[in-house]
PDB file of C-alpha atoms in Angstrom:
ATOM      1  CA  MET A   1     144.172-198.388 114.229  1.00  0.00           C
ATOM      2  CA  ILE A   2     143.691-200.483 117.644  1.00  0.00           C
ATOM      3  CA  GLU A   3     146.048-201.713 119.723  1.00  0.00           C
ATOM      4  CA  GLY A   4     145.013-203.297 123.170  1.00  0.00           C
ATOM      5  CA  ASP A   5     143.153-200.440 124.787  1.00  0.00           C
ATOM      6  CA  GLN A   6     144.780-198.036 122.563  1.00  0.00           C
ATOM      7  CA  LEU A   7     143.409-196.563 119.757  1.00  0.00           C
ATOM      8  CA  LEU A   8     146.260-195.369 117.680  1.00  0.00           C
ATOM      9  CA  TYR A   9     145.901-192.505 114.633  1.00  0.00           C
ATOM     10  CA  LYS A  10     148.686-191.325 112.486  1.00  0.00           C
ATOM     11  CA  SER A  11     148.465-188.757 109.352  1.00  0.00           C
ATOM     12  CA  ALA A  12     151.248-186.401 107.797  1.00  0.00           C
ATOM     13  CA  LEU A  13     151.753-184.162 110.720  1.00  0.00           C
ATOM     14  CA  LEU A  14     149.241-185.708 113.490  1.00  0.00           C
ATOM     15  CA  LYS A  15     150.175-188.593 115.377  1.00  0.00           C
ATOM     16  CA  GLY A  16     148.988-190.146 118.921  1.00  0.00           C
ATOM     17  CA  SER A  17     146.852-192.298 120.918  1.00  0.00           C
ATOM     18  CA  ILE A  18     143.693-192.359 122.878  1.00  0.00           C
ATOM     19  CA  ASP A  19     142.239-194.679 125.619  1.00  0.00           C
ATOM     20  CA  ILE A  20     139.508-196.308 124.360  1.00  0.00           C
ATOM     21  CA  ASN A  21     137.987-196.275 128.076  1.00  0.00           C
ATOM     22  CA  THR A  22     137.949-192.690 127.943  1.00  0.00           C
ATOM     23  CA  ILE A  23     135.614-192.361 125.012  1.00  0.00           C
ATOM     24  CA  VAL A  24     132.308-191.084 126.047  1.00  0.00           C
ATOM     25  CA  GLU A  25     130.792-190.493 122.530  1.00  0.00           C
ATOM     26  CA  ILE A  26     131.208-191.091 118.463  1.00  0.00           C
ATOM     27  CA  VAL A  27     129.324-188.951 116.387  1.00  0.00           C
ATOM     28  CA  LYS A  28     128.424-190.178 112.245  1.00  0.00           C
ATOM     29  CA  ASN A  29     127.884-188.210 109.435  1.00  0.00           C
ATOM     30  CA  LYS A  30     128.933-185.042 110.429  1.00  0.00           C
ATOM     31  CA  LYS A  31     131.460-183.467 107.781  1.00  0.00           C
ATOM     32  CA  HIS A  32     131.981-180.045 109.651  1.00  0.00           C
ATOM     33  CA  PHE A  33     134.774-180.152 112.288  1.00  0.00           C
ATOM     34  CA  SER A  34     137.180-178.206 113.140  1.00  0.00           C
ATOM     35  CA  GLY A  35     139.184-179.695 116.070  1.00  0.00           C
ATOM     36  CA  LYS A  36     141.997-182.055 115.515  1.00  0.00           C
ATOM     37  CA  LYS A  37     141.598-184.020 112.174  1.00  0.00           C
ATOM     38  CA  PRO A  38     144.042-186.202 111.127  1.00  0.00           C
ATOM     39  CA  SER A  39     141.642-187.450 107.952  1.00  0.00           C
ATOM     40  CA  LEU A  40     140.830-184.868 104.973  1.00  0.00           C
ATOM     41  CA  SER A  41     138.320-187.364 104.183  1.00  0.00           C
ATOM     42  CA  THR A  42     134.737-186.265 103.972  1.00  0.00           C
ATOM     43  CA  LYS A  43     133.109-189.646 105.581  1.00  0.00           C
ATOM     44  CA  GLY A  44     134.711-189.738 109.098  1.00  0.00           C
ATOM     45  CA  ILE A  45     133.147-190.372 113.347  1.00  0.00           C
ATOM     46  CA  ILE A  46     134.427-187.487 115.450  1.00  0.00           C
ATOM     47  CA  ILE A  47     135.318-189.299 118.825  1.00  0.00           C
ATOM     48  CA  LYS A  48     134.606-187.470 121.744  1.00  0.00           C
ATOM     49  CA  TYR A  49     136.872-188.483 124.916  1.00  0.00           C
ATOM     50  CA  ASN A  50     138.037-187.639 128.113  1.00  0.00           C
ATOM     51  CA  LYS A  51     136.173-184.207 129.139  1.00  0.00           C
ATOM     52  CA  TRP A  52     136.874-182.335 126.506  1.00  0.00           C
ATOM     53  CA  ASP A  53     138.912-183.615 123.596  1.00  0.00           C
ATOM     54  CA  ASP A  54     137.861-184.604 120.097  1.00  0.00           C
ATOM     55  CA  ILE A  55     139.081-185.622 117.019  1.00  0.00           C
ATOM     56  CA  TYR A  56     137.867-186.310 113.262  1.00  0.00           C
ATOM     57  CA  ILE A  57     139.000-189.661 111.943  1.00  0.00           C
ATOM     58  CA  SER A  58     137.921-191.650 109.136  1.00  0.00           C
ATOM     59  CA  PRO A  59     137.980-195.525 109.334  1.00  0.00           C
ATOM     60  CA  VAL A  60     137.724-197.702 106.153  1.00  0.00           C
ATOM     61  CA  ASP A  61     134.779-199.693 107.662  1.00  0.00           C
ATOM     62  CA  ILE A  62     133.142-197.342 110.123  1.00  0.00           C
ATOM     63  CA  ASP A  63     130.693-199.418 111.662  1.00  0.00           C
ATOM     64  CA  ARG A  64     132.983-202.121 112.537  1.00  0.00           C
ATOM     65  CA  PHE A  65     135.108-199.935 113.552  1.00  0.00           C
ATOM     66  CA  ILE A  66     132.391-198.508 115.987  1.00  0.00           C
ATOM     67  CA  SER A  67     131.524-202.005 117.191  1.00  0.00           C
ATOM     68  CA  VAL A  68     135.026-202.915 117.855  1.00  0.00           C
ATOM     69  CA  LEU A  69     135.705-200.089 120.186  1.00  0.00           C
ATOM     70  CA  LYS A  70     132.152-200.738 121.616  1.00  0.00           C
ATOM     71  CA  HIS A  71     133.159-204.143 122.644  1.00  0.00           C
ATOM     72  CA  ILE A  72     136.545-202.867 124.545  1.00  0.00           C
ATOM     73  CA  ASN A  73     134.358-199.369 126.131  1.00  0.00           C
ATOM     74  CA  PRO A  74     130.157-200.890 125.890  1.00  0.00           C
ATOM     75  CA  GLY A  75     129.695-197.285 127.371  1.00  0.00           C
ATOM     76  CA  ILE A  76     130.600-195.432 124.148  1.00  0.00           C
ATOM     77  CA  LYS A  77     127.553-193.788 123.266  1.00  0.00           C
ATOM     78  CA  THR A  78     126.651-193.355 119.161  1.00  0.00           C
ATOM     79  CA  ILE A  79     124.859-190.225 117.930  1.00  0.00           C
ATOM     80  CA  GLU A  80     123.999-190.182 113.902  1.00  0.00           C
TER      81      GLU A  80
END
């Protein structure tokens, strides 16, 4: 969920927020990920933020979600 300039995420054990202005890259269509993963879905995106942080999430409409993030932070790179 996006609230202002914050990306909020929540699952059974993980919850937190990410400042959208710290997001540098989004990787689409990658299924193997070993970092913070609040989503169990195999269709998701990896969001890289700050200098070394990343998280795997699975929004319902990936393209629309990325579009909203890029509207807030136009500097985000997308990798397919």
